[in-house]
Amino acid sequence: MPLDVAWRAREDYKSESQCKRSSFAFYRAVRDLLPVWLLEEMRATEALHWEEDGRARAFAPCEALLYALVHDHQAYARHLLRSYPSRALEAPSPSFRCCACTDAAAPHLALAVRHERVAILGVMLEAAADLSEDERRAFLDGHGCMHSGGKSALHVACELARAECLLALLANGACPYVTDSAGDTPLDCLLEQIERSGDADGDDARARRACLGYLLLFMPAMRFRKRLQLLEDAARWTRLLGERAYGWLSGRAAPTLLLLCTRTLLSARAELLESLPRFLRPPEFRLQQWGW
């Protein structure tokens, strides 16, 4: 009997090299957009990854979702989020983290923004609506690890000028006043990008102006760290932002009635922004060119 037990233990044992091979096979299967049923069968029966404590472990839904995000496997992401709505949004195991930071939030939102997975981001935000208020707030406004500077998904959206992602996050309740490790808000990150680029023309500049417009819609109070810089160097920031946008951000000019009305509307029903007529939507923010 002891020999039988020992033999069964050897059969069940998975070495680190075996786990690496099965993990890579699962990664390639998601990358190649294989059918959902096959991916779930692999995840349930054969795909394992190696934990730092020397254990073989199956992929959790939250870890499989990371692969789906990276490779834009929308069908698999939808399946994971609808079949395991809370487990798919949990923080992954330590082997999936870039550092030993244990208090970092689940990376799914920031990863979706970074790779511009707008469709999957929308499904994640739908799933997050069913979490408790504390869980939803922690998920939406959670800080990244120390390597990211403690940035939230909103910070990443502003840093990379992902206007569509930024709007989706704000419309689903992400806080525009959340700060990173340096005390910067998402608006601070966006202004830093505008300052570095010198407001150059092109698609990136248009995306940054759109981001600025969305932030102004969801920020009734202008609380951000760079505000003092705007006041001290009015001429340069007026040139970068436009006279009207500079006036609103610095507090030297009152918002227009249209901005106030749109802000009030969105505070009650943020999803209505998509149904607004085009002339009521926020324009790209070179305000000397747009008469908003």
GROMACS .gro file of C-alpha atoms in nm:
model
  292
    1MET     CA    1   0.000   0.000   0.000
    2PRO     CA    2   0.272   0.256   0.078
    3LEU     CA    3   0.422   0.185  -0.263
    4ASP     CA    4   0.084   0.244  -0.433
    5VAL     CA    5   0.040   0.572  -0.247
    6ALA     CA    6   0.390   0.682  -0.343
    7TRP     CA    7   0.325   0.594  -0.708
    8ARG     CA    8  -0.003   0.790  -0.716
    9ALA     CA    9   0.175   1.089  -0.562
   10ARG     CA   10   0.433   1.076  -0.842
   11GLU     CA   11   0.155   1.059  -1.102
   12ASP     CA   12  -0.019   1.366  -0.957
   13TYR     CA   13   0.301   1.561  -0.911
   14LYS     CA   14   0.364   1.851  -1.149
   15SER     CA   15   0.713   1.988  -1.173
   16GLU     CA   16   0.794   2.353  -1.229
   17SER     CA   17   0.898   2.280  -1.588
   18GLN     CA   18   0.569   2.098  -1.654
   19CYS     CA   19   0.377   2.396  -1.517
   20LYS     CA   20   0.572   2.635  -1.738
   21ARG     CA   21   0.488   2.428  -2.045
   22SER     CA   22   0.119   2.403  -1.964
   23SER     CA   23   0.105   2.769  -1.870
   24PHE     CA   24   0.264   2.867  -2.201
   25ALA     CA   25   0.021   2.640  -2.389
   26PHE     CA   26  -0.272   2.817  -2.220
   27TYR     CA   27  -0.122   3.157  -2.300
   28ARG     CA   28  -0.088   3.060  -2.668
   29ALA     CA   29  -0.442   2.923  -2.677
   30VAL     CA   30  -0.582   3.255  -2.552
   31ARG     CA   31  -0.351   3.446  -2.787
   32ASP     CA   32  -0.479   3.242  -3.083
   33LEU     CA   33  -0.840   3.320  -2.981
   34LEU     CA   34  -0.938   2.955  -2.948
   35PRO     CA   35  -1.301   2.877  -2.854
   36VAL     CA   36  -1.417   2.956  -2.503
   37TRP     CA   37  -1.517   2.595  -2.424
   38LEU     CA   38  -1.167   2.472  -2.509
   39LEU     CA   39  -0.999   2.741  -2.299
   40GLU     CA   40  -1.218   2.660  -2.001
   41GLU     CA   41  -1.148   2.291  -2.040
   42MET     CA   42  -0.774   2.364  -2.044
   43ARG     CA   43  -0.805   2.590  -1.740
   44ALA     CA   44  -1.004   2.329  -1.546
   45THR     CA   45  -0.799   2.020  -1.630
   46GLU     CA   46  -0.447   2.079  -1.754
   47ALA     CA   47  -0.325   2.441  -1.749
   48LEU     CA   48  -0.125   2.507  -1.433
   49HIS     CA   49   0.115   2.775  -1.322
   50TRP     CA   50   0.392   2.761  -1.064
   51GLU     CA   51   0.356   2.963  -0.745
   52GLU     CA   52   0.653   3.113  -0.563
   53ASP     CA   53   0.591   2.887  -0.264
   54GLY     CA   54   0.665   2.583  -0.480
   55ARG     CA   55   0.307   2.476  -0.554
   56ALA     CA   56   0.134   2.403  -0.884
   57ARG     CA   57  -0.193   2.589  -0.914
   58ALA     CA   58  -0.476   2.615  -1.166
   59PHE     CA   59  -0.552   2.951  -1.325
   60ALA     CA   60  -0.817   3.146  -1.135
   61PRO     CA   61  -1.080   3.339  -1.337
   62CYS     CA   62  -0.906   3.668  -1.251
   63GLU     CA   63  -0.578   3.534  -1.392
   64ALA     CA   64  -0.737   3.399  -1.708
   65LEU     CA   65  -0.900   3.740  -1.755
   66LEU     CA   66  -0.555   3.901  -1.764
   67TYR     CA   67  -0.465   3.683  -2.063
   68ALA     CA   68  -0.797   3.766  -2.230
   69LEU     CA   69  -0.727   4.137  -2.183
   70VAL     CA   70  -0.375   4.125  -2.323
   71HIS     CA   71  -0.487   3.936  -2.635
   72ASP     CA   72  -0.829   4.104  -2.671
   73HIS     CA   73  -1.019   3.774  -2.653
   74GLN     CA   74  -1.354   3.944  -2.601
   75ALA     CA   75  -1.568   3.628  -2.601
   76TYR     CA   76  -1.353   3.466  -2.331
   77ALA     CA   77  -1.350   3.784  -2.123
   78ARG     CA   78  -1.731   3.804  -2.141
   79HIS     CA   79  -1.761   3.441  -2.037
   80LEU     CA   80  -1.532   3.485  -1.736
   81LEU     CA   81  -1.701   3.804  -1.621
   82ARG     CA   82  -2.053   3.666  -1.656
   83SER     CA   83  -1.979   3.322  -1.514
   84TYR     CA   84  -1.756   3.442  -1.225
   85PRO     CA   85  -1.841   3.814  -1.183
   86SER     CA   86  -1.673   3.864  -0.847
   87ARG     CA   87  -1.388   3.610  -0.877
   88ALA     CA   88  -1.285   3.744  -1.218
   89LEU     CA   89  -1.229   4.090  -1.069
   90GLU     CA   90  -1.018   3.975  -0.773
   91ALA     CA   91  -0.647   4.048  -0.743
   92PRO     CA   92  -0.437   3.768  -0.896
   93SER     CA   93  -0.188   3.555  -0.707
   94PRO     CA   94   0.162   3.691  -0.630
   95SER     CA   95   0.315   3.513  -0.930
   96PHE     CA   96   0.114   3.745  -1.159
   97ARG     CA   97   0.235   4.063  -0.990
   98CYS     CA   98   0.539   4.264  -1.092
   99CYS     CA   99   0.651   4.324  -0.732
  100ALA     CA  100   0.590   4.222  -0.373
  101CYS     CA  101   0.336   4.501  -0.318
  102THR     CA  102   0.042   4.322  -0.155
  103ASP     CA  103  -0.192   4.620  -0.111
  104ALA     CA  104  -0.213   4.706  -0.482
  105ALA     CA  105  -0.556   4.686  -0.642
  106ALA     CA  106  -0.653   4.429  -0.903
  107PRO     CA  107  -0.476   4.534  -1.224
  108HIS     CA  108  -0.756   4.456  -1.469
  109LEU     CA  109  -0.887   4.810  -1.520
  110ALA     CA  110  -0.543   4.963  -1.568
  111LEU     CA  111  -0.447   4.682  -1.806
  112ALA     CA  112  -0.765   4.733  -2.011
  113VAL     CA  113  -0.688   5.105  -2.036
  114ARG     CA  114  -0.323   5.050  -2.122
  115HIS     CA  115  -0.410   4.811  -2.407
  116GLU     CA  116  -0.719   5.016  -2.501
  117ARG     CA  117  -0.959   4.722  -2.467
  118VAL     CA  118  -1.271   4.939  -2.466
  119ALA     CA  119  -1.518   4.654  -2.523
  120ILE     CA  120  -1.381   4.438  -2.240
  121LEU     CA  121  -1.356   4.743  -2.016
  122GLY     CA  122  -1.729   4.799  -2.062
  123VAL     CA  123  -1.810   4.440  -1.963
  124MET     CA  124  -1.584   4.469  -1.656
  125LEU     CA  125  -1.760   4.787  -1.547
  126GLU     CA  126  -2.097   4.614  -1.587
  127ALA     CA  127  -1.977   4.329  -1.367
  128ALA     CA  128  -1.840   4.573  -1.109
  129ALA     CA  129  -2.186   4.728  -1.074
  130ASP     CA  130  -2.297   4.411  -0.890
  131LEU     CA  131  -2.023   4.437  -0.626
  132SER     CA  132  -2.087   4.590  -0.287
  133GLU     CA  133  -2.030   4.965  -0.267
  134ASP     CA  134  -1.699   4.925  -0.083
  135GLU     CA  135  -1.576   4.659  -0.325
  136ARG     CA  136  -1.681   4.862  -0.628
  137ARG     CA  137  -1.510   5.174  -0.497
  138ALA     CA  138  -1.190   4.982  -0.424
  139PHE     CA  139  -1.200   4.830  -0.773
  140LEU     CA  140  -1.264   5.159  -0.956
  141ASP     CA  141  -1.027   5.379  -0.757
  142GLY     CA  142  -0.767   5.125  -0.648
  143HIS     CA  143  -0.399   5.218  -0.669
  144GLY     CA  144  -0.148   5.027  -0.876
  145CYS     CA  145   0.174   4.881  -0.740
  146MET     CA  146   0.475   5.087  -0.636
  147HIS     CA  147   0.635   5.043  -0.981
  148SER     CA  148   0.341   5.230  -1.136
  149GLY     CA  149   0.366   5.511  -0.883
  150GLY     CA  150   0.039   5.404  -0.724
  151LYS     CA  151  -0.158   5.521  -1.026
  152SER     CA  152  -0.523   5.434  -1.065
  153ALA     CA  153  -0.687   5.336  -1.394
  154LEU     CA  154  -0.793   5.701  -1.436
  155HIS     CA  155  -0.431   5.812  -1.406
  156VAL     CA  156  -0.330   5.563  -1.675
  157ALA     CA  157  -0.611   5.683  -1.903
  158CYS     CA  158  -0.495   6.044  -1.868
  159GLU     CA  159  -0.128   5.959  -1.902
  160LEU     CA  160  -0.190   5.768  -2.227
  161ALA     CA  161  -0.475   5.994  -2.348
  162ARG     CA  162  -0.727   5.710  -2.369
  163ALA     CA  163  -1.034   5.932  -2.401
  164GLU     CA  164  -1.289   5.652  -2.453
  165CYS     CA  165  -1.160   5.458  -2.154
  166LEU     CA  166  -1.153   5.772  -1.940
  167LEU     CA  167  -1.515   5.851  -2.020
  168ALA     CA  168  -1.624   5.493  -1.944
  169LEU     CA  169  -1.450   5.501  -1.605
  170LEU     CA  170  -1.588   5.843  -1.509
  171ALA     CA  171  -1.940   5.755  -1.624
  172ASN     CA  172  -1.932   5.443  -1.405
  173GLY     CA  173  -1.833   5.629  -1.090
  174ALA     CA  174  -1.453   5.643  -1.082
  175CYS     CA  175  -1.344   5.935  -0.864
  176PRO     CA  176  -1.164   6.212  -1.059
  177TYR     CA  177  -0.996   6.332  -0.738
  178VAL     CA  178  -0.811   6.008  -0.657
  179THR     CA  179  -0.438   6.066  -0.607
  180ASP     CA  180  -0.132   5.856  -0.681
  181SER     CA  181   0.176   5.808  -0.462
  182ALA     CA  182   0.300   6.158  -0.549
  183GLY     CA  183  -0.032   6.322  -0.464
  184ASP     CA  184  -0.123   6.387  -0.829
  185THR     CA  185  -0.480   6.360  -0.954
  186PRO     CA  186  -0.562   6.229  -1.303
  187LEU     CA  187  -0.596   6.592  -1.415
  188ASP     CA  188  -0.240   6.658  -1.295
  189CYS     CA  189  -0.118   6.366  -1.509
  190LEU     CA  190  -0.303   6.499  -1.811
  191LEU     CA  191  -0.169   6.853  -1.767
  192GLU     CA  192   0.182   6.711  -1.741
  193GLN     CA  193   0.137   6.535  -2.075
  194ILE     CA  194   0.002   6.855  -2.233
  195GLU     CA  195   0.299   7.047  -2.093
  196ARG     CA  196   0.551   6.795  -2.227
  197SER     CA  197   0.399   6.786  -2.573
  198GLY     CA  198   0.364   7.163  -2.601
  199ASP     CA  199   0.009   7.105  -2.730
  200ALA     CA  200   0.139   6.973  -3.062
  201ASP     CA  201  -0.118   6.898  -3.331
  202GLY     CA  202  -0.221   6.545  -3.423
  203ASP     CA  203  -0.436   6.259  -3.296
  204ASP     CA  204  -0.264   6.247  -2.957
  205ALA     CA  205  -0.325   6.617  -2.899
  206ARG     CA  206  -0.692   6.578  -2.992
  207ALA     CA  207  -0.723   6.283  -2.753
  208ARG     CA  208  -0.569   6.488  -2.471
  209ARG     CA  209  -0.815   6.771  -2.532
  210ALA     CA  210  -1.104   6.526  -2.530
  211CYS     CA  211  -0.975   6.388  -2.197
  212LEU     CA  212  -0.964   6.740  -2.057
  213GLY     CA  213  -1.322   6.797  -2.166
  214TYR     CA  214  -1.442   6.477  -1.998
  215LEU     CA  215  -1.261   6.559  -1.673
  216LEU     CA  216  -1.417   6.904  -1.661
  217LEU     CA  217  -1.761   6.747  -1.699
  218PHE     CA  218  -1.708   6.523  -1.397
  219MET     CA  219  -1.512   6.765  -1.172
  220PRO     CA  220  -1.745   7.019  -1.014
  221ALA     CA  221  -1.457   7.144  -0.795
  222MET     CA  222  -1.116   7.216  -0.944
  223ARG     CA  223  -0.894   7.040  -0.691
  224PHE     CA  224  -0.558   6.940  -0.837
  225ARG     CA  225  -0.192   6.989  -0.745
  226LYS     CA  226  -0.083   7.184  -1.055
  227ARG     CA  227  -0.332   7.464  -1.004
  228LEU     CA  228  -0.071   7.687  -0.841
  229GLN     CA  229   0.155   7.641  -1.146
  230LEU     CA  230  -0.129   7.752  -1.371
  231LEU     CA  231  -0.174   8.069  -1.167
  232GLU     CA  232   0.199   8.146  -1.157
  233ASP     CA  233   0.257   8.100  -1.531
  234ALA     CA  234  -0.068   8.220  -1.682
  235ALA     CA  235   0.069   8.315  -2.025
  236ARG     CA  236   0.224   7.975  -2.100
  237TRP     CA  237  -0.073   7.774  -1.976
  238THR     CA  238  -0.318   7.997  -2.163
  239ARG     CA  239  -0.125   7.921  -2.481
  240LEU     CA  240  -0.128   7.547  -2.407
  241LEU     CA  241  -0.491   7.516  -2.299
  242GLY     CA  242  -0.672   7.803  -2.465
  243GLU     CA  243  -0.808   8.106  -2.286
  244ARG     CA  244  -1.141   7.963  -2.182
  245ALA     CA  245  -1.012   7.627  -2.057
  246TYR     CA  246  -0.736   7.806  -1.866
  247GLY     CA  247  -0.993   8.034  -1.707
  248TRP     CA  248  -1.203   7.741  -1.588
  249LEU     CA  249  -0.909   7.541  -1.453
  250SER     CA  250  -0.751   7.837  -1.275
  251GLY     CA  251  -1.080   7.960  -1.133
  252ARG     CA  252  -1.049   8.297  -1.305
  253ALA     CA  253  -1.357   8.241  -1.522
  254ALA     CA  254  -1.693   8.085  -1.446
  255PRO     CA  255  -1.800   7.775  -1.645
  256THR     CA  256  -2.054   7.834  -1.920
  257LEU     CA  257  -2.420   7.756  -1.861
  258LEU     CA  258  -2.394   7.469  -2.112
  259LEU     CA  259  -2.110   7.309  -1.916
  260LEU     CA  260  -2.297   7.347  -1.587
  261CYS     CA  261  -2.618   7.199  -1.731
  262THR     CA  262  -2.435   6.904  -1.890
  263ARG     CA  263  -2.246   6.843  -1.565
  264THR     CA  264  -2.571   6.844  -1.367
  265LEU     CA  265  -2.731   6.602  -1.612
  266LEU     CA  266  -2.438   6.363  -1.599
  267SER     CA  267  -2.421   6.372  -1.220
  268ALA     CA  268  -2.762   6.202  -1.219
  269ARG     CA  269  -2.734   5.985  -1.531
  270ALA     CA  270  -2.380   5.965  -1.663
  271GLU     CA  271  -2.477   5.709  -1.928
  272LEU     CA  272  -2.688   5.976  -2.101
  273LEU     CA  273  -2.374   6.132  -2.249
  274GLU     CA  274  -2.381   5.882  -2.536
  275SER     CA  275  -2.736   5.985  -2.628
  276LEU     CA  276  -2.673   6.360  -2.624
  277PRO     CA  277  -2.684   6.541  -2.959
  278ARG     CA  278  -2.340   6.598  -3.107
  279PHE     CA  279  -2.347   6.973  -3.043
  280LEU     CA  280  -2.398   6.909  -2.669
  281ARG     CA  281  -2.103   6.672  -2.633
  282PRO     CA  282  -1.770   6.809  -2.510
  283PRO     CA  283  -1.550   6.920  -2.799
  284GLU     CA  284  -1.178   6.877  -2.834
  285PHE     CA  285  -1.032   7.131  -2.601
  286ARG     CA  286  -0.863   7.391  -2.811
  287LEU     CA  287  -1.126   7.633  -2.696
  288GLN     CA  288  -1.015   7.933  -2.898
  289GLN     CA  289  -1.112   7.719  -3.201
  290TRP     CA  290  -1.432   7.576  -3.057
  291GLY     CA  291  -1.702   7.805  -2.928
  292TRP     CA  292  -1.809   7.599  -2.632
   0.00000   0.00000   0.00000
